[in-house]
Coordinates of C-alpha atoms and ligand atoms in Angstrom, one line a residue:
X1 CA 90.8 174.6 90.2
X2 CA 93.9 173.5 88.7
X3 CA 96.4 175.9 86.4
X4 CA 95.2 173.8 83.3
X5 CA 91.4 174.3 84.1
X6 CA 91.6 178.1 85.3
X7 CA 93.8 178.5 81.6
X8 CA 90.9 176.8 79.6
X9 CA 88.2 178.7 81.4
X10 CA 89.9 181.9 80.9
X11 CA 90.2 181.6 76.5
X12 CA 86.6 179.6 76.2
X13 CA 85.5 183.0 77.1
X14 CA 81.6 182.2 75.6
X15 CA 81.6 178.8 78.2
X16 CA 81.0 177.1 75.3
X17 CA 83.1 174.1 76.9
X18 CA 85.5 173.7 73.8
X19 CA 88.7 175.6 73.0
X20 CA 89.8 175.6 69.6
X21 CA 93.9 175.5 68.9
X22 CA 93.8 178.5 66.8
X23 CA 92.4 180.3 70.1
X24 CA 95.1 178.7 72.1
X25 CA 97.4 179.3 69.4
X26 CA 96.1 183.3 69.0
X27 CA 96.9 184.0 72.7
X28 CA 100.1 182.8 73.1
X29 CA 101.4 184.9 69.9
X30 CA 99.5 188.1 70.7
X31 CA 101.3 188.1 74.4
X32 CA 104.7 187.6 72.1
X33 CA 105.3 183.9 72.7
X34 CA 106.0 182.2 69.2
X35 CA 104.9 178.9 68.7
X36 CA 108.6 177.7 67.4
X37 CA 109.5 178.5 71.0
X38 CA 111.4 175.8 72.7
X39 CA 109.4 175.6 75.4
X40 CA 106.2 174.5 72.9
X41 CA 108.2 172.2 71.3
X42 CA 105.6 169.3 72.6
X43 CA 102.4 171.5 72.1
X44 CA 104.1 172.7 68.5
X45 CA 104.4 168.6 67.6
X46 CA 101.2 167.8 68.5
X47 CA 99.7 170.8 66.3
X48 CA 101.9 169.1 63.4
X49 CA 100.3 165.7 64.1
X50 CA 97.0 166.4 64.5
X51 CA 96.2 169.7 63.1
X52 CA 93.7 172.3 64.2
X53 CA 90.8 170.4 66.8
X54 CA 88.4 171.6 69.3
X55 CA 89.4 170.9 72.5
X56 CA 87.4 169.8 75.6
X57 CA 88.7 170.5 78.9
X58 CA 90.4 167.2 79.2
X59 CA 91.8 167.4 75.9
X60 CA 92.9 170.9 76.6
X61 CA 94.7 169.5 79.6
X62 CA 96.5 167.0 78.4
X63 CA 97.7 169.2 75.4
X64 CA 99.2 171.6 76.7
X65 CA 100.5 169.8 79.7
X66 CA 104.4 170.3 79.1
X67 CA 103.4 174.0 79.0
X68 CA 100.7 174.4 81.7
X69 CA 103.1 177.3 83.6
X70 CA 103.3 179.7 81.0
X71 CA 100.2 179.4 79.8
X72 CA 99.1 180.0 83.1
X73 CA 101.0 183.2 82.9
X74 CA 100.2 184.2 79.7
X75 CA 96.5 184.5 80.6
X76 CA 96.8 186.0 84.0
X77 CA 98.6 188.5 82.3
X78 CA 101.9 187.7 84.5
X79 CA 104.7 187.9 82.2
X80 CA 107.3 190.7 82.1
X81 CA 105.4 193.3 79.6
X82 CA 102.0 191.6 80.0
X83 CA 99.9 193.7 77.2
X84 CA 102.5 192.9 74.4
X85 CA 100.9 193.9 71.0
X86 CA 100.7 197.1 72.5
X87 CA 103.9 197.1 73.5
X88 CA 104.6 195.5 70.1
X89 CA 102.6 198.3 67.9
X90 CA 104.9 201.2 69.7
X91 CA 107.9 199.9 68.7
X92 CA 106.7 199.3 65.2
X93 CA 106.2 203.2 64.8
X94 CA 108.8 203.5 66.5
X95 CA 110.8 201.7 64.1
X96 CA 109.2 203.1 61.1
X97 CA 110.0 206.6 62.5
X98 CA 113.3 205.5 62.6
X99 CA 113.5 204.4 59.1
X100 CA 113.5 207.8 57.8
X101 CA 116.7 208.7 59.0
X102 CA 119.2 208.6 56.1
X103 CA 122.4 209.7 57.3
X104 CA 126.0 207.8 58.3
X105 CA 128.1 205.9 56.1
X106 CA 128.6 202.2 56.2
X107 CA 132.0 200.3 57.0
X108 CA 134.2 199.8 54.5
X109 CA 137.5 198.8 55.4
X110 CA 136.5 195.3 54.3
X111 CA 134.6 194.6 51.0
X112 CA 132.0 192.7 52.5
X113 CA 131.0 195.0 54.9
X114 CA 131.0 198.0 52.4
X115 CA 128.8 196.1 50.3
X116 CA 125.9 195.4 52.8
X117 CA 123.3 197.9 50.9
X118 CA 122.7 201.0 53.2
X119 CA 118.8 200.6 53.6
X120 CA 119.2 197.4 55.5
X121 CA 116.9 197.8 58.6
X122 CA 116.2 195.3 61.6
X123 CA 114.9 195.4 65.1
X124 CA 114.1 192.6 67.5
X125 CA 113.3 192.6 71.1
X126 CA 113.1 189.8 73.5
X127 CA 111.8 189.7 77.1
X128 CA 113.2 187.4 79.6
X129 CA 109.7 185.4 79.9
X130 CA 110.9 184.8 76.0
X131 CA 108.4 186.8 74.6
X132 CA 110.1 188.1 71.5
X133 CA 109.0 190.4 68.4
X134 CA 110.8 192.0 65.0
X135 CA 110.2 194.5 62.3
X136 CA 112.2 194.6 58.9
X137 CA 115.3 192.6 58.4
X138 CA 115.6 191.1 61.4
X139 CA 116.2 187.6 60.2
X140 CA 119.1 188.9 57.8
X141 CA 122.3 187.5 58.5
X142 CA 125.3 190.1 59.2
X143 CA 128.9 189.4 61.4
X144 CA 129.3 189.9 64.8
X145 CA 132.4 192.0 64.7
X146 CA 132.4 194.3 68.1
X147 CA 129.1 192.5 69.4
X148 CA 131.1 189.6 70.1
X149 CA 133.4 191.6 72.5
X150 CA 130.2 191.4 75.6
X151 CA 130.7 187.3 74.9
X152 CA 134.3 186.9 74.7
X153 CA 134.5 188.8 78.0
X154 CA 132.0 186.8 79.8
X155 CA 133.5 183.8 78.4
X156 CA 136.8 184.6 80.0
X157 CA 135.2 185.8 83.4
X158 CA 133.5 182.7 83.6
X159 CA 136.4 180.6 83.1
X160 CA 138.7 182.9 84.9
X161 CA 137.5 184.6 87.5
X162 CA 137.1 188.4 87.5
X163 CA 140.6 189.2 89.0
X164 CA 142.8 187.4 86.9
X165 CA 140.7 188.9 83.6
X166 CA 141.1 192.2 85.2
X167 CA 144.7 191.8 85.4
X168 CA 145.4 191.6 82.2
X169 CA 142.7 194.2 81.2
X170 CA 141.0 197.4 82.7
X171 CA 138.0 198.9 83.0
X172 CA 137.9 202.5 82.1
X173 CA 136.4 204.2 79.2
X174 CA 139.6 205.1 76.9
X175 CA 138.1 208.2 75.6
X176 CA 139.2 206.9 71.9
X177 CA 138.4 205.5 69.1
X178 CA 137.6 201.6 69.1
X179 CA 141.1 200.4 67.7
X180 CA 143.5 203.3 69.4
X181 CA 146.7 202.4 69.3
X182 CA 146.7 203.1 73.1
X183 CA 147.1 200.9 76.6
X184 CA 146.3 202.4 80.3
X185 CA 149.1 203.2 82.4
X186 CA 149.6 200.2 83.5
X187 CA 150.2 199.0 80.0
X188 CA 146.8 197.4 79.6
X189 CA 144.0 197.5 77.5
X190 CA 141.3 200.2 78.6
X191 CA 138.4 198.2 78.9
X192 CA 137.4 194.7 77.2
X193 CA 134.9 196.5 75.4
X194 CA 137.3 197.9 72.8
X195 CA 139.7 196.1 70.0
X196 CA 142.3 195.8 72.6
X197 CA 140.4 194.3 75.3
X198 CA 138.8 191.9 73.1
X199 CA 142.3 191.0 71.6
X200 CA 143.0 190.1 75.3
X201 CA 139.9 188.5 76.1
X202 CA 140.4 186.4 72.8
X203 CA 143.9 185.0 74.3
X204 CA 142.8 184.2 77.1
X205 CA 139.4 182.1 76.7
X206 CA 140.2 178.1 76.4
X207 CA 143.7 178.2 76.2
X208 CA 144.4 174.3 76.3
X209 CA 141.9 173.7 73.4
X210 CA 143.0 173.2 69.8
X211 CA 142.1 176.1 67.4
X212 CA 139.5 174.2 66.1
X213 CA 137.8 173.6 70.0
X214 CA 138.1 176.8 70.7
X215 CA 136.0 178.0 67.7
X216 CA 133.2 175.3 68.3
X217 CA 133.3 176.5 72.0
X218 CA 132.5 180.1 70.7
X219 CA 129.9 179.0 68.3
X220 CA 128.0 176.5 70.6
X221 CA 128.6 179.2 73.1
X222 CA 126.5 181.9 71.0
X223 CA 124.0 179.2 70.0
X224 CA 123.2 178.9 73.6
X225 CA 123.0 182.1 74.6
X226 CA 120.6 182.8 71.5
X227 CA 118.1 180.1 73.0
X228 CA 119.8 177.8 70.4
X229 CA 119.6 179.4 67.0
X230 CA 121.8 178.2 64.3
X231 CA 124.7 180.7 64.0
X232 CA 127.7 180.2 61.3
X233 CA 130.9 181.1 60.6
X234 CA 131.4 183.4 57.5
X235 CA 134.8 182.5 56.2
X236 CA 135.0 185.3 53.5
X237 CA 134.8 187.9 56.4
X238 CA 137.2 186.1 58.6
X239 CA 139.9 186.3 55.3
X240 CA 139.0 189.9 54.7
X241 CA 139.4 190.7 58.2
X242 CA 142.8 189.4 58.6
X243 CA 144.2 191.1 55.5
X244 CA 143.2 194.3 56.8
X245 CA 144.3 194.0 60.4
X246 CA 147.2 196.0 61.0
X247 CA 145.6 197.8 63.6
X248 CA 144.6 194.9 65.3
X249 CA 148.1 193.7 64.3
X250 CA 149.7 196.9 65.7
X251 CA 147.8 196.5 69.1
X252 CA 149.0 193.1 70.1
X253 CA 152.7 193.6 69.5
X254 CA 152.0 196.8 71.6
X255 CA 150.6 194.7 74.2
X256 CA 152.8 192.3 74.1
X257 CA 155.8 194.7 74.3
X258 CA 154.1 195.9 77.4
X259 CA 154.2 192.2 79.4
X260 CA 150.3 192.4 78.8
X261 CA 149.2 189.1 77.8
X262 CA 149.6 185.7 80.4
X263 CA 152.9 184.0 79.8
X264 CA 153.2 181.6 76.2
X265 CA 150.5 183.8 74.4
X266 CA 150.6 183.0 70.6
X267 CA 149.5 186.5 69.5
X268 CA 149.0 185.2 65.7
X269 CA 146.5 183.0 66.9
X270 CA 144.8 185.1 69.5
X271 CA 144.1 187.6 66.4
X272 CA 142.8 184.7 64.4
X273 CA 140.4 183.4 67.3
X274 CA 139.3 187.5 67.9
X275 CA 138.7 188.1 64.1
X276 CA 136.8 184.6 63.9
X277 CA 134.5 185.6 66.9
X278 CA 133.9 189.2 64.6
X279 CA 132.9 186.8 61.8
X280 CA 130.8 184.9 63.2
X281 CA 127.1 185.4 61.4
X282 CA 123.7 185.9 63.0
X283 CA 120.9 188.3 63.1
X284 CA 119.4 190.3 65.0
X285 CA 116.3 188.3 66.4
X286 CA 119.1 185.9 67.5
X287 CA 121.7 188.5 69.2
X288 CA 118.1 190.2 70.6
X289 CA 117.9 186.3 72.8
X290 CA 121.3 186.7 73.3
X291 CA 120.6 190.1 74.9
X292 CA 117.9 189.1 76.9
X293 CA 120.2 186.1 78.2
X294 CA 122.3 188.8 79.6
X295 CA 119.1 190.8 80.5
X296 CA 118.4 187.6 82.9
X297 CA 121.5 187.1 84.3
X298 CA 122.6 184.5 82.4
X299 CA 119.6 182.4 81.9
X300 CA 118.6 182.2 78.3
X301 CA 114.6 182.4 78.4
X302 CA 113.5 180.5 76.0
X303 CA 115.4 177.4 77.3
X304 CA 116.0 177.7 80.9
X305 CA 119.6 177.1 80.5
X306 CA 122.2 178.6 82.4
X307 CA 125.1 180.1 80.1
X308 CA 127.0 182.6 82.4
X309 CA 126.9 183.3 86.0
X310 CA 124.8 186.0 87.1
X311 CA 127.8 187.6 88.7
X312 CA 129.3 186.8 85.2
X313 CA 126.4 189.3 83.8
X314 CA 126.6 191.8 86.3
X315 CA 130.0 192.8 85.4
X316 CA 129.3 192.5 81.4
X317 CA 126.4 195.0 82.0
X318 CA 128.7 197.1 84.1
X319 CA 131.4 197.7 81.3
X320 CA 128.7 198.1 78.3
X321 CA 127.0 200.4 80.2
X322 CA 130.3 202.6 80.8
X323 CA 132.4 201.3 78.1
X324 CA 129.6 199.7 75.1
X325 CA 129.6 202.7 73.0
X326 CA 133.0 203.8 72.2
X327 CA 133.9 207.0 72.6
X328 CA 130.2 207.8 72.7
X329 CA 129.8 206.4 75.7
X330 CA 128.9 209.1 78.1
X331 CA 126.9 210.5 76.3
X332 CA 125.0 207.3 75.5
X333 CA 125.0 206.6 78.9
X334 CA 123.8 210.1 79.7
X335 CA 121.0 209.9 77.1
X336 CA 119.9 206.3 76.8
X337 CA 121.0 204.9 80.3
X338 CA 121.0 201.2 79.2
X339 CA 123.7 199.1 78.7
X340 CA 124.5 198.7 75.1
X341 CA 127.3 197.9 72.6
X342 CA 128.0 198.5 69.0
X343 CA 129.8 197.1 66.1
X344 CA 131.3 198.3 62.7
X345 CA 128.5 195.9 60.9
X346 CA 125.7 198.4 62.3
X347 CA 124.2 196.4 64.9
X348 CA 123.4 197.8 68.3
X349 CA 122.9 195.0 71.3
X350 CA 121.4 196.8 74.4
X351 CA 120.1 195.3 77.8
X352 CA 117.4 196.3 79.9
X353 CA 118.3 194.6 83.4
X354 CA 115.4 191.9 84.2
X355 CA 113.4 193.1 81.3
X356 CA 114.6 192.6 77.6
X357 CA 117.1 192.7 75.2
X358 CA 117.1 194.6 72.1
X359 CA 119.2 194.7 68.3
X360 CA 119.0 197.1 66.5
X361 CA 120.7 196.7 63.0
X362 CA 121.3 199.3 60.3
X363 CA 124.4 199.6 59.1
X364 CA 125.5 203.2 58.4
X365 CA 127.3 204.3 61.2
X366 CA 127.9 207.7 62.8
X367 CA 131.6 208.9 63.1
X368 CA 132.2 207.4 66.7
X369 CA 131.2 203.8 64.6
X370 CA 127.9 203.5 65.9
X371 CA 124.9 202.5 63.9
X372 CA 122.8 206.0 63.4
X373 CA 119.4 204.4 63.4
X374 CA 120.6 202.0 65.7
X375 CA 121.2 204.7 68.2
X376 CA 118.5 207.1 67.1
X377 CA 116.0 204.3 67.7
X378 CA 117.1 203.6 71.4
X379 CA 117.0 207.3 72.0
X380 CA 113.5 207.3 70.8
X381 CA 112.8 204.0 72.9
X382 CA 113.7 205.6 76.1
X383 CA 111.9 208.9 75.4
X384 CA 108.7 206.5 75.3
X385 CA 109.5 204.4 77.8
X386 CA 111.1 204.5 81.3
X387 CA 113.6 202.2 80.7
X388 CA 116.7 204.8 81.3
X389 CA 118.6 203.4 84.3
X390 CA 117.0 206.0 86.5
X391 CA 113.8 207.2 85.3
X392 CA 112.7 205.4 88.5
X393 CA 113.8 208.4 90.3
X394 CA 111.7 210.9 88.4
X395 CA 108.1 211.5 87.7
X396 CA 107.6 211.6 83.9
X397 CA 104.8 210.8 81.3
X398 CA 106.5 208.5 79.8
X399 CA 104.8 204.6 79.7
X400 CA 105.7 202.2 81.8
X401 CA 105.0 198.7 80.0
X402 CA 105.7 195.6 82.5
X403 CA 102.5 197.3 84.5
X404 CA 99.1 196.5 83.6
X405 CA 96.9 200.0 82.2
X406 CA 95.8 202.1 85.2
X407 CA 98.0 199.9 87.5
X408 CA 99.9 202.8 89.0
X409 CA 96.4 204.3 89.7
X410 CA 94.6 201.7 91.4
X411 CA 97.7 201.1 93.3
X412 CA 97.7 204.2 94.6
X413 CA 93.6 204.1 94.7
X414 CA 94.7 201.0 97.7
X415 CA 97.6 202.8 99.4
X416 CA 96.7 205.7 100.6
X417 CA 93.3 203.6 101.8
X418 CA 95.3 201.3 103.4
X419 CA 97.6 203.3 105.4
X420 CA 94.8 205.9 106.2
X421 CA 92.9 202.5 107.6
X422 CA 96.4 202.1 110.2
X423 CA 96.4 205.6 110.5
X424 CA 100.2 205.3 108.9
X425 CA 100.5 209.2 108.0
X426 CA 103.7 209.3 106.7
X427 CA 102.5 206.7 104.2
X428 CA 100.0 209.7 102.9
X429 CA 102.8 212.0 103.0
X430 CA 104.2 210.5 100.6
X431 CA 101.7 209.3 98.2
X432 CA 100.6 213.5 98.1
X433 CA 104.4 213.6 97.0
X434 CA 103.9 211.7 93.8
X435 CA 101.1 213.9 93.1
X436 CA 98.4 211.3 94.3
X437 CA 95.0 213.0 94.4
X438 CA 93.8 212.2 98.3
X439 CA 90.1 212.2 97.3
X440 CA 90.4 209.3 94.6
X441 CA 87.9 206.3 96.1
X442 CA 88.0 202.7 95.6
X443 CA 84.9 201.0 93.7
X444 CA 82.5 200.9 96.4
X445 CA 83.1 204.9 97.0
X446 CA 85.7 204.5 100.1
X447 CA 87.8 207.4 100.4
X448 CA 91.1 207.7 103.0
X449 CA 88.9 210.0 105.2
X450 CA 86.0 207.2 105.5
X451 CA 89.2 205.0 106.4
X452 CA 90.9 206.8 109.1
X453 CA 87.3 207.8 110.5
X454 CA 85.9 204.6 110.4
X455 CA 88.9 203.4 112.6
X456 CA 89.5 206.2 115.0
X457 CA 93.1 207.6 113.4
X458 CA 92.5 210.8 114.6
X459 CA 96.3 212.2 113.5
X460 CA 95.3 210.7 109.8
X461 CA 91.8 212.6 109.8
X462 CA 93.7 215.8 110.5
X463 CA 95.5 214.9 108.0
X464 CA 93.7 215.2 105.4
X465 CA 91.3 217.5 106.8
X466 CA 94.6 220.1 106.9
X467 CA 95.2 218.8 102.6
X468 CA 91.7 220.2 101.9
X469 CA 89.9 216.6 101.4
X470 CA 86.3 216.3 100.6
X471 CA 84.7 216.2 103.9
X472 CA 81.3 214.9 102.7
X473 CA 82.4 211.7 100.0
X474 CA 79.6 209.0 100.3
X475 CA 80.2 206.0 99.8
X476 CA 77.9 203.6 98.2
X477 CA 75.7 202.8 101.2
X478 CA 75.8 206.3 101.4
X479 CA 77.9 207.0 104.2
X480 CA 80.0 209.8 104.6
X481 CA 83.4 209.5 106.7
X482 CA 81.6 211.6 109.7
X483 CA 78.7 209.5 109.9
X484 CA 81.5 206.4 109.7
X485 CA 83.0 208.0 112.2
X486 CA 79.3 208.2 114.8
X487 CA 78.7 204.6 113.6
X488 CA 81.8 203.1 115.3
X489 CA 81.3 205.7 118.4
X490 CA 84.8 207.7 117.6
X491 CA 83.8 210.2 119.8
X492 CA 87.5 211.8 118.7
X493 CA 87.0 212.3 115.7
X494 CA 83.7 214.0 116.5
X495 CA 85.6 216.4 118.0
X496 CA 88.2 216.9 114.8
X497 CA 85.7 218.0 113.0
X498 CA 83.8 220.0 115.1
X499 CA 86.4 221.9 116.3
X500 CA 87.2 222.2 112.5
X501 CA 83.5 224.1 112.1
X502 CA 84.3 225.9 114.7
X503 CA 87.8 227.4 113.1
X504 CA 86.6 227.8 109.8
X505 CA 83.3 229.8 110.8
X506 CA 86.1 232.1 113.0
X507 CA 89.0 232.6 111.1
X508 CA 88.9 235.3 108.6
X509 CA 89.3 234.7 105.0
X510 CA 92.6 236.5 104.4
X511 CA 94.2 234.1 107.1
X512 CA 92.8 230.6 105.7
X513 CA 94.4 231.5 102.4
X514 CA 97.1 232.8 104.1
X515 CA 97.5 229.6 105.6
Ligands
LIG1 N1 136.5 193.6 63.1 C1 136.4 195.0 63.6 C2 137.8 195.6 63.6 O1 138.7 195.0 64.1 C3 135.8 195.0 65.0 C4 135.6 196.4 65.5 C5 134.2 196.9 65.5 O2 133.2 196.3 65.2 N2 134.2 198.2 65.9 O3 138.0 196.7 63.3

């Protein structure tokens, strides 16, 4: 059956031979794929023209044959968190829990910033299969400001190479403030994830384009890494920011008294290109693609393109994850254990490697600069999720959303069956380790112990006779792992559990529990 038939089969669920485009159209946005995605741009014109229908088969096939692959994965249930208005109804509470929280103050060393009102409240998250979702004020426009400094770093990787960046900027957390008046021994920025670094970064993307070239580059630049959402410059901001720049001021002629910028750096005009990259305006559904982008190593989802090297990502993660936070972040990374970074206009951009990417804006800030909410809600995130870097290592409750319900279960259910079929009992070992119960049988009643008697393992039936397994499971013909064991003349095994009667009618009580 081809993709296009088994997709059509699977929504006319009653057989009734016709699909309707509202059905179509219902499970595609329930597993998080919008219609105004690029990749339904033909299936989205086609609506236009010819409005809602009833599909045949044939019909079906020929509408949605630009799109036949992801359809095909959004029914089977393949994309990256495959039940998706689940996933999308926990981070709505999540978000209105987050709400509540009242406390931080918002920026004001600019006008426009200090008059963004302080309820202001958006979260959107995008997976790299594009699936995407937002709650509040997502689609409210704010500037960049410090979110730019993740882009303006790749930017320069990409067109530099990671040494030379890296020679004209480090990479260690500074333990200060954002806009320190402070270099690293070697007279260089700390990290490009602070004002410093992203001054530097700043002079040294597209240095042979006129001002003007360079700006579009950024711009088009963002528009591609947001799966090409209209961003805009906000000239207001840009003036504000460069009347109140003495810091920034104060950093270059620091770093240029210290030989840290390339030879012929005009340092007027690197501030102008770094406060035009703060003022650039988007939101946070946008800077949530753009986060995903970098979640997929460089491949925006929603169009396929390739904006940065995936080595190019690899390092950005790197430094937001060490660097993305401030001076906040350790303890971010302690906490959270995602990449992230934050900006004075209150939004927080975090990664989850090969999953999603997130922004969270609200724009009172603690007193390291983050976003409270913004932070509060990621916190909140990982303690549902296991999405910290490492909760792979541990055994936790928390939910696991790119697997299926009771995937972790019946995976299990098939392992330890499996390898007690091959008689593989280290396999069992350590399935016991993550707490797997050894009696759990698949759905015709098959246990491990019918397994490794059925096929003679007779180290694997000791096994498990030794971890106290039910010796008499049937299955559902009604066999039990002995009689499996007669059946296929394992005379062996016989003897396993014989000699196991035998011991148990002899040994005293105090010494089996001793034992
Ligand atoms: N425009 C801001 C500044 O220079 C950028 C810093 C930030 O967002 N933390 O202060």
């Amino acid at each position: 059956m081809t993709n296009s038939k088994s997709v059509f089969r699977s929504i006319d669920a009653k057989g009734s031979g016709k699909v309707s485009v509202e059905a179509l159209v219902h499970n595609l946005e329930s597993s998080g794929i919008a219609l105004s995605d690029p990749r339904l741009q033909s299936l989205r014109l086609r609506i236009a023209k010819e409005g809602s229908a009833s599909l045949s088969s044939e019909e079906f096939e020929e509408w949605i044959s630009h799109s036949s692959s992801l359809l095909t994965r959004v029914v089977k249930s393949e994309l990256v968190i495959p039940r998706f208005d689940e996933f999308a109804k926990e981070i709505e509470s999540l978000f209105n829990h987050t709400r509540g929280i009242e406390s931080g103050a918002v920026a004001n060393y600019i006008p426009h910033l200090a008059r963004v009102p302080e309820n202001k409240f958006g979260v959107a998250i995008s997976t790299i299969d594009g699936q995407h979702l937002s709650f509040g004020d997502a689609e409210e426009g704010f500037t960049l400001q410090s979110s730019c400094k993740p882009i303006l770093y790749c930017a320069a990787l990409e067109e530099l190479g990671e040494k030379t960046v890296h020679s004209h900027v480090g990479r260690e957390p500074s333990g200060f403030s954002f806009n320190e008046l402070t270099l690293n021994k070697q007279g260089l920025p700390h990290n490009p994830m602070i004002n410093a670094g992203a001054i530097m970064t700043s002079a040294l993307i597209k240095r042979s384009l006129s001002t003007a070239d360079r700006l579009d580059y950024l711009t088009s630049l963002i528009e591609s890494l947001s799966g090409g959402r209209p961003c805009h410059f906000n000239n207001a901001v840009w003036h504000s920011e460069r009347e109140s720049a003495d810091r920034n001021f104060a950093l270059a002629h620091l770093m240029r008294e210290q030989g840290a910028f390339p030879d012929g750096v005009d340092i007027n005009a690197t501030l102008d290109y770094f406060f035009s990259a703060c003022s650039v305006e988007v939101d946070a559904s946008a800077l949530a693609i753009v986060a995903a982008t970098l979640a997929n190593g460089g491949i925006c989802p929603q169009t396929g393109e390739r904006v940065f090297a995936a080595e190019t990502t690899k390092h950005c993660l790197s430094m937001m994850h060490s660097c993305g936070m401030y001076n906040y972040s350790g303890e971010f990374a302690f906490t959270v254990g995602i990449p992230a970074k934050s900006s004075v206009s209150g939004v927080v951009l975090a990664v989850i490697p090969n999953v999603m990417g997130i922004a969270v804006w609200s724009p009172p800030l603690d007193s390291c600069g983050n976003s409270v909410r913004g932070v509060e809600f990621l916190k909140q995130l990982i303690g549902r999720f296991n999405f910290h870097n490492y909760d792979s290592l541990v055994e936790s409750q928390k939910k696991d959303p790119r697997r299926l319900p009771h995937a972790r279960e019946t995976d299990h259910i098939y392992q330890a069956i499996y390898a007690a079929s091959i008689g593989d009992v280290s396999e069992l070992k350590r399935l016991v380790a993550y707490g797997h119960n050894l009696n759990s049988a698949d759905y015709d009643g098959r246990t491990p112990l019918h397994l490794a008697c059925a096929e003679g393992h007779a180290e694997a039936v000791q096994y498990l006779l030794d971890q106290q397994v039910d010796t008499t499971p049937k299955d559902r013909w009604g066999n039990t792992p002995l009689a499996d064991a007669k059946r296929h003349d394992r005379f062996g095994i016989e003897e396993i559990f014989k000699l196991r009667k035998r011991c148990s009618r002899q040994v005293p009580q105090s010494n089996v529990r001793a034992a």
